[in-house]
Every structure is written in C-alpha cells, then in structure tokens.
Amino acid sequence: MKEEYIVYCDESAKKGKYFGNFYGGAIVNSKQINELNTILNKKKEELNLFGEIKWSKVTESYLDKYIEIIDLFFKYIKTSNIKIRIMFKPVCYIANNLTDNQIDNEYYLLYYQFVKWAFGFENSNPERNKELNIRFYFDKLPNTPNRNNTFIDFVYGLNNVNIFKDNNIHIRRENIAEVVSHNHVILQCMDIILGSINFRLNNFHKEKLPNSNKRGKKTIAKEKLYKHILSRIREIHPNFNIGVSTGLHDWNTWTIPYRHWKFIPNNSTYYSKLTKKQ
C-alpha cells in the first residue's frame, strides 16, 4: 500500500528585532489536494481575490475578505486535512563556535532542520505497513541556482536518514521543486499565518507612522487579522502562546494539526539584552 503527501514550504524574515529565521510548512495528503485547491480557489473567486493573497497585502479594505479565507483554511487545519508547521529562532540565543561556512549557509542549514523535524516524519508510519512518498514544494528559493540545487540535494538525501528509512518514507529527486506561490493557494494561506506570527513576535503591531504617535490603518488591520488567527489556533490549542514550542497534548509530532517550534541551538549563549523584556 502506498500513500503520498505534498509538503509546501516557505520562509519569512531572516532576522527580526526579537525573532528571526521564520519557516512555515503545510502538509496535505495528495488524495485531497485537488479538492482542497478547488474549494480554496473558489472562495478566493467569491471574495474577488483574483491575485495572490499574502500577508504583505493585508489592508483595512481587504481585512474581512482575508478573515473569510483564513476561516475556511482553519476549517481544514482543525480536521488535520491540512497540517501547519511554523519554526522560528529567538535572536537572544546566539550559537557558539560557528564556522564561516555555517554562518554563510545558516538559511539552508536551518531550513534543512525544519524540513527534517518539523512535520513529525519520525512518527508518520510506525508499523511500516505502507510506503510513504513525499513531494516537497518550496516557494522560490532566494539564492543562486547552484546553492539552491545543493540544498535540494540535501533534502533528497533525507532518503538515507534513519527516521525516513525506518518509516518507509521515500523522496524522488524530481518530486522536490521550487514553485511560484501565486499558483498554489495552500502556500498563500500558509504565508498569511507565517507572516502574522512574525508580525506579532517582532512587535510590528506597535509601529507608528513617521513623525506621528499613531499607527497606520494597515498596521491596525494586520493586528486584527493576527488576533483572529490567534483565536483560531486557540480553538485547537487552548491558552496557546505563540512564542514557545507547542505542546503535543493527545497528538504526536505527525498527527498534531498545528505546531510551533521555537528553535534554540544546542550550543548557544543567551543574551537577555536582546529580549523584549530588556
């Protein structure tokens, strides 16, 4: 017996004031992908959202429409038809003894850890009674083709990692691709959630207009959308705190419908002066 899953991945700010290296992912069973795409795209059309929807486009005039599409998206998150994963790194924890190569490749090294661990592949097929095939769709990677292809080769190399071999998980090289988010509505919806988390964790909701003590209408609209997203997450995780890793409760890392991962390097130093409290 075989099963296939599609994993959409994207990244946000490399470094914010308090948190950086934001990565987001959505995982969907390929048997459901066409139906979910049809439903979400139909809702976009009903709302006259014919272009790409994304966090950077949230405004006061579009707020209600974005709330509607996000409500529909969360309907499928709550049932685990779409599972969401978010990872971010606190700026206050600085890794020790990094080589120049590690510093230069931080973006890819952290992306690799996110892909390897965030989705719960280690718990995906404990009985090994089926073959799991995974497709990875990355929103357009930001660097040169050579560097991007090297990263994709590392993702392909997960085939040789124990958690993948032990769970009978397979990745074909041709099933790892860079995509344009404009063509993938699930990736767009995930971008809105990822952007909202970055927005709140880095205190962008407090930003004022130039030469003013007032916030702009766009900032206020984004805060309202963030609060709505938070309320939907708390329907899954009561008392959810966006700044910490999500507890598993009655789920495991594979079955949990929505999960945050606060990434702290094992060998790192904590600097309190880089925190919000300071």
Coordinates of C-alpha atoms in Angstrom, one line a residue:
M1 CA 0.0 0.0 0.0
K2 CA 1.3 3.5 -0.9
E3 CA 0.4 6.9 0.3
E4 CA 1.7 10.3 -0.9
Y5 CA 1.9 13.6 0.9
I6 CA 2.6 17.1 -0.5
V7 CA 4.7 19.4 1.7
Y8 CA 4.6 23.1 0.9
C9 CA 7.4 25.2 2.5
D10 CA 8.2 28.9 2.7
E11 CA 10.3 31.3 4.7
S12 CA 9.8 34.8 6.1
A13 CA 12.2 37.3 7.7
K14 CA 15.7 36.1 8.1
K15 CA 16.3 38.3 11.2
G16 CA 13.8 40.4 13.1
K17 CA 14.4 42.5 16.2
Y18 CA 13.5 39.7 18.6
F19 CA 12.9 36.6 16.4
G20 CA 14.2 35.5 13.0
N21 CA 14.6 32.6 10.6
F22 CA 10.8 32.0 10.2
Y23 CA 10.0 28.9 8.3
G24 CA 6.5 27.6 7.5
G25 CA 5.1 24.4 6.1
A26 CA 1.8 22.8 5.2
I27 CA 1.4 19.1 4.6
V28 CA -1.6 17.6 2.7
N29 CA -2.4 14.0 1.5
S30 CA -2.2 14.0 -2.3
K31 CA -5.6 12.3 -2.4
Q32 CA -7.2 15.5 -1.0
I33 CA -5.1 18.1 -2.8
N34 CA -7.3 18.7 -5.8
E35 CA -10.5 19.1 -3.7
L36 CA -8.8 21.4 -1.2
N37 CA -7.3 23.6 -4.0
T38 CA -10.7 23.8 -5.7
I39 CA -12.5 24.8 -2.5
L40 CA -10.0 27.4 -1.5
N41 CA -9.7 28.9 -5.0
K42 CA -13.5 29.0 -5.3
K43 CA -13.6 31.0 -2.1
K44 CA -10.9 33.4 -3.4
E45 CA -13.1 34.0 -6.5
E46 CA -16.2 34.6 -4.4
L47 CA -14.2 37.2 -2.5
N48 CA -12.8 38.7 -5.7
L49 CA -9.3 37.9 -4.6
F50 CA -8.1 37.1 -8.0
G51 CA -4.4 37.8 -7.4
E52 CA -2.0 36.2 -4.9
I53 CA -3.1 36.6 -1.3
K54 CA -0.2 37.2 1.1
W55 CA 0.5 38.9 4.4
S56 CA 2.1 41.9 2.9
K57 CA -1.2 42.7 1.0
V58 CA -3.4 42.9 4.1
T59 CA -5.1 46.2 4.4
E60 CA -8.2 47.7 6.1
S61 CA -10.3 47.3 2.9
Y62 CA -9.3 43.6 2.5
L63 CA -9.4 42.6 6.1
D64 CA -12.8 40.9 6.1
K65 CA -12.0 39.0 2.9
Y66 CA -8.7 37.7 4.4
I67 CA -10.6 36.7 7.6
E68 CA -13.0 34.7 5.5
I69 CA -10.4 32.8 3.5
I70 CA -8.4 32.1 6.7
D71 CA -11.5 30.8 8.5
L72 CA -12.0 28.4 5.6
F73 CA -8.3 27.4 5.8
F74 CA -8.6 26.7 9.5
K75 CA -11.6 24.5 8.9
Y76 CA -9.3 22.0 7.3
I77 CA -6.5 22.6 9.7
K78 CA -8.8 21.6 12.6
T79 CA -9.6 18.3 10.9
S80 CA -5.9 17.7 10.0
N81 CA -6.7 17.7 6.3
I82 CA -4.0 20.4 6.2
K83 CA -1.4 20.4 8.9
I84 CA 0.6 23.5 9.6
R85 CA 4.2 23.8 11.0
I86 CA 5.9 27.0 12.0
M87 CA 9.6 27.4 13.1
F88 CA 11.4 30.5 14.3
K89 CA 14.6 31.3 16.2
P90 CA 14.9 33.8 19.1
V91 CA 17.6 36.4 18.4
C92 CA 18.7 36.3 22.0
Y93 CA 20.2 32.8 21.6
I94 CA 23.4 33.0 19.6
A95 CA 25.1 29.8 18.5
N96 CA 28.6 29.4 19.6
N97 CA 31.7 28.4 17.6
L98 CA 30.1 28.5 14.2
T99 CA 32.4 28.2 11.2
D100 CA 32.3 30.8 8.4
N101 CA 30.7 28.1 6.2
Q102 CA 27.9 27.6 8.8
I103 CA 27.3 31.3 9.1
D104 CA 27.2 31.7 5.3
N105 CA 24.8 28.8 5.0
E106 CA 22.6 29.5 8.1
Y107 CA 19.4 29.9 5.9
Y108 CA 19.8 26.5 4.3
L109 CA 21.0 24.7 7.4
L110 CA 18.0 25.8 9.4
Y111 CA 15.7 25.1 6.5
Y112 CA 17.0 21.6 6.4
Q113 CA 16.4 21.1 10.1
F114 CA 12.8 22.4 9.6
V115 CA 12.1 20.0 6.8
K116 CA 13.7 17.1 8.6
W117 CA 12.0 17.5 12.0
A118 CA 9.0 19.9 12.0
F119 CA 6.5 17.6 10.3
G120 CA 6.9 14.6 12.5
F121 CA 8.1 12.1 9.9
E122 CA 9.6 10.1 12.8
N123 CA 6.0 9.2 13.9
S124 CA 4.4 9.0 10.4
N125 CA 4.5 5.3 9.8
P126 CA 5.5 3.3 12.9
E127 CA 4.1 0.0 11.6
R128 CA 5.9 0.4 8.2
N129 CA 2.8 -1.1 6.7
K130 CA 2.7 1.3 3.8
E131 CA 5.1 3.2 1.6
L132 CA 5.0 6.9 2.1
N133 CA 6.1 9.1 -0.8
I134 CA 6.8 12.8 -0.1
R135 CA 6.7 15.7 -2.6
F136 CA 8.4 18.9 -1.4
Y137 CA 7.3 22.2 -3.0
F138 CA 9.5 25.1 -1.9
D139 CA 8.4 28.7 -2.6
K140 CA 11.1 30.2 -4.8
L141 CA 14.4 29.9 -3.1
P142 CA 16.3 33.2 -2.8
N143 CA 19.9 32.4 -3.8
T144 CA 21.8 31.3 -6.9
P145 CA 20.7 28.1 -8.8
N146 CA 23.9 26.3 -7.6
R147 CA 23.3 27.0 -4.0
N148 CA 19.6 26.2 -4.2
N149 CA 20.3 22.9 -6.0
T150 CA 22.8 21.9 -3.3
F151 CA 20.0 22.5 -0.7
I152 CA 17.6 20.4 -2.8
D153 CA 20.2 17.6 -3.0
F154 CA 20.4 17.6 0.8
V155 CA 16.6 17.3 1.1
Y156 CA 16.8 14.4 -1.4
G157 CA 19.5 12.9 0.9
L158 CA 16.9 12.5 3.6
N159 CA 16.2 9.2 2.0
N160 CA 19.3 7.9 3.7
V161 CA 18.4 9.3 7.2
N162 CA 17.2 6.7 9.7
I163 CA 13.9 8.4 10.5
F164 CA 13.0 8.2 6.8
K165 CA 14.3 4.7 6.3
D166 CA 12.7 3.4 9.5
N167 CA 9.3 4.8 8.5
N168 CA 9.5 3.6 4.9
I169 CA 9.5 7.2 3.5
H170 CA 10.7 7.9 0.0
I171 CA 11.5 11.1 -1.8
R172 CA 12.2 11.2 -5.6
R173 CA 14.6 13.9 -6.8
E174 CA 12.1 15.0 -9.4
N175 CA 9.5 15.5 -6.6
I176 CA 11.5 18.3 -4.9
A177 CA 10.7 21.5 -6.7
E178 CA 10.8 25.3 -6.4
V179 CA 7.3 26.7 -7.1
V180 CA 5.7 30.1 -7.5
S181 CA 3.3 30.7 -4.6
H182 CA 1.0 32.6 -7.0
N183 CA 0.0 29.2 -8.4
H184 CA -0.5 27.4 -5.0
V185 CA -3.4 28.6 -2.8
I186 CA -2.4 26.5 0.2
L187 CA 1.1 28.1 0.1
Q188 CA -0.6 31.5 0.0
C189 CA -2.8 30.8 3.0
M190 CA 0.2 29.4 4.9
D191 CA 2.1 32.6 4.1
I192 CA -0.6 34.7 5.8
I193 CA -0.3 32.7 9.0
L194 CA 3.5 32.7 8.9
G195 CA 3.5 36.5 8.3
S196 CA 1.1 37.1 11.2
I197 CA 3.4 35.2 13.6
N198 CA 6.4 37.2 12.5
F199 CA 4.4 40.4 12.8
R200 CA 3.4 39.8 16.4
L201 CA 6.6 38.3 17.7
N202 CA 8.7 41.2 16.4
N203 CA 6.3 43.8 17.7
F204 CA 5.4 45.2 14.3
H205 CA 1.9 45.8 15.7
K206 CA 3.4 48.7 17.7
E207 CA 4.9 50.5 14.7
K208 CA 3.9 54.2 14.3
L209 CA 3.6 56.3 11.3
P210 CA 6.6 58.6 10.5
N211 CA 6.6 61.8 12.6
S212 CA 3.4 60.6 14.4
N213 CA 2.3 58.9 17.5
K214 CA -0.4 57.0 15.7
R215 CA -0.4 53.6 14.0
G216 CA -1.2 53.3 10.4
K217 CA -4.5 51.7 9.1
K218 CA -2.6 48.8 7.6
T219 CA -0.8 48.0 10.8
I220 CA -4.1 48.1 12.7
A221 CA -5.7 45.8 10.1
K222 CA -2.8 43.4 10.3
E223 CA -3.1 43.3 14.1
K224 CA -6.8 42.5 13.8
L225 CA -6.1 39.6 11.4
Y226 CA -3.3 38.3 13.7
K227 CA -5.7 38.3 16.6
H228 CA -8.3 36.4 14.6
I229 CA -5.7 33.9 13.5
L230 CA -4.6 33.5 17.2
S231 CA -8.3 32.8 18.2
R232 CA -8.5 30.1 15.6
I233 CA -5.2 28.5 16.8
R234 CA -6.6 28.6 20.3
E235 CA -9.6 26.6 19.2
I236 CA -7.0 23.8 18.6
H237 CA -4.6 24.7 21.5
P238 CA -6.4 26.5 24.4
N239 CA -4.1 29.1 26.0
F240 CA -1.7 28.9 23.1
N241 CA 1.4 31.1 23.4
I242 CA 2.9 32.0 20.0
G243 CA 6.4 32.5 21.4
V244 CA 7.0 28.9 22.7
S245 CA 7.0 25.4 21.2
T246 CA 3.6 23.8 21.0
G247 CA 2.8 21.0 23.5
L248 CA 1.6 17.8 21.9
H249 CA -1.3 17.0 24.3
D250 CA -3.1 14.0 22.8
W251 CA -1.2 14.2 19.5
N252 CA 2.3 13.2 18.4
T253 CA 4.5 15.2 16.1
W254 CA 2.9 13.7 13.0
T255 CA -0.8 13.9 13.9
I256 CA -0.8 17.4 15.5
P257 CA -2.8 19.7 13.2
Y258 CA -0.9 22.9 14.1
R259 CA 2.6 23.2 15.7
H260 CA 5.1 25.9 16.6
W261 CA 8.8 25.1 17.0
K262 CA 10.9 27.6 18.9
F263 CA 14.3 26.7 17.7
I264 CA 17.2 27.1 20.1
P265 CA 20.7 26.0 19.1
N266 CA 22.1 23.3 21.4
N267 CA 25.4 25.1 21.8
S268 CA 24.3 28.7 22.3
T269 CA 24.6 31.7 24.6
Y270 CA 21.6 33.6 25.9
Y271 CA 21.7 37.4 25.8
S272 CA 19.0 39.0 27.9
K273 CA 19.7 42.4 26.4
L274 CA 18.3 41.1 23.1
T275 CA 14.9 40.2 24.5
K276 CA 11.6 42.1 24.6
K277 CA 11.8 42.5 28.4
Q278 CA 15.1 44.3 28.1

